[in-house]
Amino acid sequence: MQTYILRRLTFSIPALVLTSLIVFGLMHIIPGDVITAKLADQGTVRKADVDLMKHQYGLDKPLYEQYVIWVGRIARGDLGHSILTSESINQSLSRALPVTVELALLSLGVGIVLGVSLGIVSAVARNSPGDYVSRVVAIVGLSAPDFWLGTLLVTFFAIWFGWSPPLRFYPLLTNPLSNLAQFILPALIVGYRFSCTIMRITRSSLLEVLREDYIRTASAKGMRQQSVIFRHALKNAFLPVITIIGGQLAVLLGGLAIIEQIFALPGLGRLALQGLTFRDYPLVQADVMVFATLVICVNLMVDVSYGWLDPRIRFR
């Protein structure tokens, strides 16, 4: 197992290098200039000031030299400073990362509980009214984008109840109740859509396992149906579900920008949107590299979990 994990971590290095090359290149190709935007806010944009700031942030150097300097700083754990706000990017990410992780984990919890429950009910009671209702719920969730649901619910609550997302964010450790109140609606929206995919995969995988000979043998020997499903069938049917959960968690960590913007949550996605708006190269580049690292870690956790779920899998 240790050899397998070490090998996977070694293979992750080329992926991170390729990601850094892509994000660095794209950020310097798109039109716009953060220095001009920053000077425009101060009221004057003079060429001498622009040249001075470019020299200050190293943007007057050749691109390959800028890339080498940036990668060297990342290797030392220094993500640099935001050009727009002059704040340390390490500090910005340390504030934004817990917000995105909390929203992703809450959404994941909602999705797993709802999706696995509906999937089991739909598979065990196949072609029953409960099965049809579960499948309709899943189709509706897959058809309705979460940003559309978020906008719709915010508008509905604002019109009928006079409620709108608070502009001030409350950290979990500072004010747990206010923090959970801010997260409950976006977590339910994202978790509902996430659960629809889990429900469909759980249903199809469990139906396939329930047709296996050892399941029929266990039932013929008089074993209770609950034991057959939860002790034998569900564990073997959970491999593809774990794969989907891991992939969706990676999507959640990197794809919550619009939801965070709608509900005024200062997470990584919202931070990346702000950086893209003003072409803040160091901020966006660091943000994307954090996303890439999280995705690699999640995929590694999913692969390692296979060995626990299915002893037939051996890591060599």
Coordinates of C-alpha atoms in Angstrom, one line a residue:
M1 CA 0.0 0.0 0.0
Q2 CA 2.8 2.4 0.9
T3 CA 4.5 1.7 -2.4
Y4 CA 1.3 2.3 -4.3
I5 CA 0.6 5.6 -2.6
L6 CA 4.2 6.8 -3.2
R7 CA 3.9 5.8 -6.9
R8 CA 0.6 7.7 -7.3
L9 CA 2.1 10.8 -5.6
T10 CA 5.1 10.6 -8.0
F11 CA 2.8 10.4 -11.0
S12 CA 0.9 13.4 -9.7
I13 CA 3.9 15.7 -10.2
P14 CA 3.6 15.7 -14.0
A15 CA -0.1 16.5 -13.7
L16 CA 0.6 19.5 -11.4
V17 CA 3.4 20.7 -13.8
L18 CA 1.0 20.5 -16.8
T19 CA -1.7 22.2 -14.9
S20 CA 0.7 25.0 -13.9
L21 CA 1.7 25.5 -17.5
I22 CA -1.9 25.6 -18.7
V23 CA -3.1 28.1 -16.1
F24 CA 0.0 30.3 -16.5
G25 CA -0.3 30.4 -20.2
L26 CA -4.0 31.1 -20.3
M27 CA -3.8 33.9 -17.7
H28 CA -1.3 35.7 -19.9
I29 CA -3.2 35.1 -23.1
I30 CA -6.6 36.5 -22.0
P31 CA -7.0 40.3 -22.7
G32 CA -6.9 42.8 -19.8
D33 CA -4.3 44.1 -17.3
V34 CA -4.6 44.1 -13.6
I35 CA -2.1 46.9 -13.2
T36 CA -4.2 49.2 -15.5
A37 CA -7.3 48.3 -13.5
K38 CA -5.6 49.0 -10.2
L39 CA -4.2 52.4 -11.4
A40 CA -7.6 53.3 -12.9
D41 CA -9.2 52.9 -9.4
Q42 CA -6.7 55.5 -8.2
G43 CA -7.7 57.9 -10.9
T44 CA -4.6 58.1 -13.1
V45 CA -3.1 55.7 -15.5
R46 CA 0.4 56.9 -16.6
K47 CA 2.8 54.8 -18.6
A48 CA 5.6 55.5 -16.1
D49 CA 3.4 54.2 -13.3
V50 CA 2.4 51.1 -15.3
D51 CA 6.1 50.3 -16.1
L52 CA 7.1 50.8 -12.5
M53 CA 4.4 48.4 -11.2
K54 CA 5.2 45.8 -13.9
H55 CA 8.8 45.9 -12.8
Q56 CA 7.8 45.7 -9.1
Y57 CA 5.7 42.5 -9.7
G58 CA 8.2 41.1 -12.3
L59 CA 5.7 41.3 -15.2
D60 CA 8.3 43.0 -17.4
K61 CA 10.4 39.8 -17.5
P62 CA 10.0 37.2 -20.3
L63 CA 7.2 34.7 -19.7
Y64 CA 9.5 31.7 -19.2
E65 CA 11.4 33.6 -16.5
Q66 CA 8.1 34.6 -14.8
Y67 CA 7.0 31.0 -14.9
V68 CA 10.3 29.7 -13.3
I69 CA 10.1 32.3 -10.6
W70 CA 6.5 31.5 -9.8
V71 CA 7.1 27.7 -9.7
G72 CA 10.1 28.3 -7.4
R73 CA 8.0 30.3 -5.0
I74 CA 5.3 27.6 -4.9
A75 CA 8.0 25.0 -4.1
R76 CA 9.0 27.1 -1.1
G77 CA 5.3 27.5 0.0
D78 CA 5.2 31.2 -1.0
L79 CA 2.2 31.9 -3.3
G80 CA 3.1 35.5 -3.6
H81 CA 0.8 38.6 -3.2
S82 CA -2.3 39.7 -5.0
I83 CA -1.5 42.5 -7.4
L84 CA -4.9 44.1 -6.9
T85 CA -5.1 44.1 -3.1
S86 CA -1.4 43.6 -2.3
E87 CA -2.5 41.0 0.3
S88 CA -0.6 37.8 0.8
I89 CA -2.3 35.0 -1.3
N90 CA -1.5 32.5 1.5
Q91 CA -3.7 34.5 3.8
S92 CA -6.5 34.9 1.2
L93 CA -6.5 31.1 0.5
S94 CA -6.4 30.3 4.3
R95 CA -9.6 32.2 4.7
A96 CA -11.4 30.9 1.6
L97 CA -10.4 27.2 1.7
P98 CA -12.3 26.3 4.9
V99 CA -15.5 27.9 3.4
T100 CA -15.3 25.8 0.2
V101 CA -14.4 22.7 2.1
E102 CA -17.3 23.1 4.6
L103 CA -19.8 23.7 1.8
A104 CA -18.5 20.8 -0.2
L105 CA -18.6 18.4 2.8
L106 CA -22.1 19.5 3.8
S107 CA -23.3 19.1 0.3
L108 CA -21.6 15.7 0.0
G109 CA -23.2 14.5 3.2
V110 CA -26.7 15.6 2.0
G111 CA -26.0 13.9 -1.4
I112 CA -24.8 10.6 0.1
V113 CA -27.6 10.3 2.6
L114 CA -30.3 11.2 0.1
G115 CA -28.8 9.5 -2.9
V116 CA -27.9 6.1 -1.3
S117 CA -31.2 5.9 0.5
L118 CA -33.3 6.6 -2.6
G119 CA -31.0 4.2 -4.6
I120 CA -31.5 1.3 -2.2
V121 CA -35.3 1.9 -2.0
S122 CA -35.5 2.1 -5.8
A123 CA -33.4 -1.1 -6.3
V124 CA -35.1 -3.2 -3.6
A125 CA -38.6 -2.2 -4.6
R126 CA -38.0 -2.2 -8.4
N127 CA -40.9 -1.1 -10.5
S128 CA -42.9 -0.1 -7.4
P129 CA -44.4 3.4 -6.8
G130 CA -41.4 4.2 -4.6
D131 CA -39.0 3.3 -7.5
Y132 CA -40.9 5.5 -9.9
V133 CA -40.9 8.5 -7.5
S134 CA -37.2 8.1 -6.8
R135 CA -36.4 8.0 -10.5
V136 CA -38.5 11.1 -11.2
V137 CA -36.8 13.0 -8.3
A138 CA -33.4 12.0 -9.8
I139 CA -34.4 13.1 -13.3
V140 CA -35.7 16.5 -12.1
G141 CA -32.5 17.1 -10.1
L142 CA -30.2 16.2 -13.0
S143 CA -32.3 18.5 -15.3
A144 CA -32.2 21.6 -13.0
P145 CA -28.8 23.3 -12.7
D146 CA -27.9 24.2 -9.1
F147 CA -27.2 27.8 -9.9
W148 CA -30.7 28.1 -11.4
L149 CA -32.2 26.5 -8.3
G150 CA -30.1 28.8 -6.1
T151 CA -31.2 32.0 -7.9
L152 CA -34.8 30.8 -7.9
L153 CA -34.8 30.1 -4.1
V154 CA -33.1 33.3 -3.2
T155 CA -35.6 35.3 -5.2
F156 CA -38.5 33.3 -3.7
F157 CA -37.3 33.8 -0.1
A158 CA -36.6 37.5 -0.8
I159 CA -40.1 38.1 -2.2
W160 CA -42.2 36.0 0.2
F161 CA -40.2 36.1 3.4
G162 CA -38.0 39.1 3.1
W163 CA -34.8 37.0 3.5
S164 CA -31.6 37.4 1.5
P165 CA -28.2 35.9 1.9
P166 CA -26.3 37.8 4.6
L167 CA -23.4 39.9 3.4
R168 CA -21.3 39.2 6.5
F169 CA -19.8 35.8 6.8
Y170 CA -19.6 34.0 10.2
P171 CA -16.9 31.4 10.7
L172 CA -17.9 28.0 12.1
L173 CA -15.7 28.3 15.2
T174 CA -16.8 31.9 15.9
N175 CA -20.6 31.5 15.5
P176 CA -21.7 28.0 14.7
L177 CA -25.4 28.6 14.5
S178 CA -25.1 31.6 12.2
N179 CA -22.6 29.7 10.1
L180 CA -24.8 26.7 9.6
A181 CA -27.8 29.0 8.8
Q182 CA -25.7 30.5 6.0
F183 CA -24.7 27.1 4.7
I184 CA -27.9 25.1 5.0
L185 CA -29.7 26.3 1.8
P186 CA -26.7 26.2 -0.6
A187 CA -25.7 22.8 0.9
L188 CA -29.3 21.4 0.3
I189 CA -29.3 22.8 -3.3
V190 CA -25.9 21.4 -4.3
G191 CA -26.5 18.2 -2.3
Y192 CA -29.8 17.5 -3.9
R193 CA -28.3 17.7 -7.4
F194 CA -25.3 15.6 -6.3
S195 CA -27.7 13.0 -4.8
C196 CA -29.4 12.4 -8.1
T197 CA -26.2 11.0 -9.7
I198 CA -25.5 8.9 -6.6
M199 CA -29.1 7.5 -6.6
R200 CA -28.9 6.4 -10.3
I201 CA -25.5 4.7 -9.8
T202 CA -26.6 3.1 -6.5
R203 CA -29.7 1.7 -8.1
S204 CA -28.1 0.2 -11.2
S205 CA -25.1 -1.2 -9.3
L206 CA -27.3 -2.7 -6.5
L207 CA -29.7 -4.3 -9.1
E208 CA -26.7 -5.9 -10.8
V209 CA -25.3 -7.4 -7.5
L210 CA -28.8 -8.6 -6.4
R211 CA -28.8 -10.9 -9.5
E212 CA -25.6 -12.7 -8.4
D213 CA -25.7 -16.3 -7.4
Y214 CA -24.3 -15.8 -3.9
I215 CA -27.1 -13.3 -3.1
R216 CA -29.7 -15.8 -4.2
T217 CA -27.9 -18.5 -2.1
A218 CA -27.9 -16.3 1.0
S219 CA -31.6 -15.6 0.6
A220 CA -32.3 -19.4 0.0
K221 CA -30.6 -20.2 3.3
G222 CA -33.1 -18.1 5.2
M223 CA -30.9 -15.0 5.8
R224 CA -33.0 -11.9 6.5
Q225 CA -33.4 -9.6 3.5
Q226 CA -31.9 -6.6 5.5
S227 CA -28.7 -8.7 6.2
V228 CA -28.4 -9.8 2.5
I229 CA -28.7 -6.2 1.3
F230 CA -26.6 -4.4 3.8
R231 CA -23.9 -7.0 4.7
H232 CA -23.4 -8.6 1.3
A233 CA -25.0 -6.8 -1.6
L234 CA -24.5 -3.1 -0.7
K235 CA -20.8 -3.4 0.1
N236 CA -20.0 -5.0 -3.2
A237 CA -22.3 -2.6 -5.1
F238 CA -20.6 0.4 -3.5
L239 CA -17.4 0.4 -5.7
P240 CA -18.8 2.4 -8.6
V241 CA -20.7 4.6 -6.1
I242 CA -17.4 5.4 -4.3
T243 CA -15.9 6.3 -7.7
I244 CA -18.8 8.7 -8.5
I245 CA -18.6 10.2 -5.0
G246 CA -14.9 10.9 -5.3
G247 CA -15.3 12.4 -8.7
Q248 CA -18.2 14.5 -7.6
L249 CA -16.3 15.7 -4.5
A250 CA -13.6 16.9 -6.8
V251 CA -16.2 18.7 -8.9
L252 CA -17.7 20.2 -5.8
L253 CA -14.4 21.6 -4.5
G254 CA -13.7 23.3 -7.9
G255 CA -17.2 24.0 -9.1
L256 CA -18.9 26.0 -6.4
A257 CA -18.0 29.4 -7.7
I258 CA -21.5 30.4 -8.8
I259 CA -23.2 29.1 -5.7
E260 CA -20.7 30.9 -3.5
Q261 CA -21.4 34.1 -5.5
I262 CA -25.1 33.7 -5.2
F263 CA -25.1 33.2 -1.4
A264 CA -22.2 35.6 -0.7
L265 CA -19.9 32.8 0.6
P266 CA -16.2 33.9 0.5
G267 CA -14.8 30.6 -0.8
L268 CA -12.2 29.6 -3.3
G269 CA -14.6 29.8 -6.2
R270 CA -15.7 33.3 -5.4
L271 CA -12.0 34.3 -4.9
A272 CA -11.2 32.9 -8.3
L273 CA -14.0 34.8 -9.9
Q274 CA -12.8 38.1 -8.4
G275 CA -9.2 37.3 -9.6
L276 CA -10.4 36.6 -13.1
T277 CA -12.5 39.7 -13.2
F278 CA -9.4 41.9 -12.6
R279 CA -6.9 39.6 -14.3
D280 CA -5.1 39.1 -11.0
Y281 CA -2.5 36.6 -12.3
P282 CA -0.9 35.4 -9.1
L283 CA -4.2 35.0 -7.3
V284 CA -5.9 32.9 -10.0
Q285 CA -2.9 30.8 -10.7
A286 CA -2.5 29.9 -7.0
D287 CA -6.2 29.3 -6.7
V288 CA -6.2 26.8 -9.6
M289 CA -3.1 25.0 -8.2
V290 CA -4.9 24.5 -4.9
F291 CA -7.9 23.1 -6.8
A292 CA -5.6 20.7 -8.7
T293 CA -3.9 19.5 -5.5
L294 CA -7.3 18.8 -3.9
V295 CA -8.5 16.8 -6.9
I296 CA -5.4 14.7 -6.9
C297 CA -5.7 14.0 -3.1
V298 CA -9.4 13.1 -3.5
N299 CA -8.7 10.7 -6.3
L300 CA -6.0 9.0 -4.2
M301 CA -8.4 8.6 -1.3
V302 CA -10.9 7.0 -3.6
D303 CA -8.4 4.5 -5.0
V304 CA -7.2 3.5 -1.6
S305 CA -10.7 2.9 -0.4
Y306 CA -11.2 0.2 -3.1
G307 CA -8.9 -2.1 -1.1
W308 CA -11.1 -1.8 2.0
L309 CA -14.4 -2.3 0.1
D310 CA -13.2 -5.2 -2.1
P311 CA -10.4 -7.4 -0.7
R312 CA -9.9 -8.9 -4.1
I313 CA -8.2 -5.6 -5.1
R314 CA -4.5 -5.7 -4.4
F315 CA -2.2 -2.7 -4.7
R316 CA 1.1 -3.6 -6.3

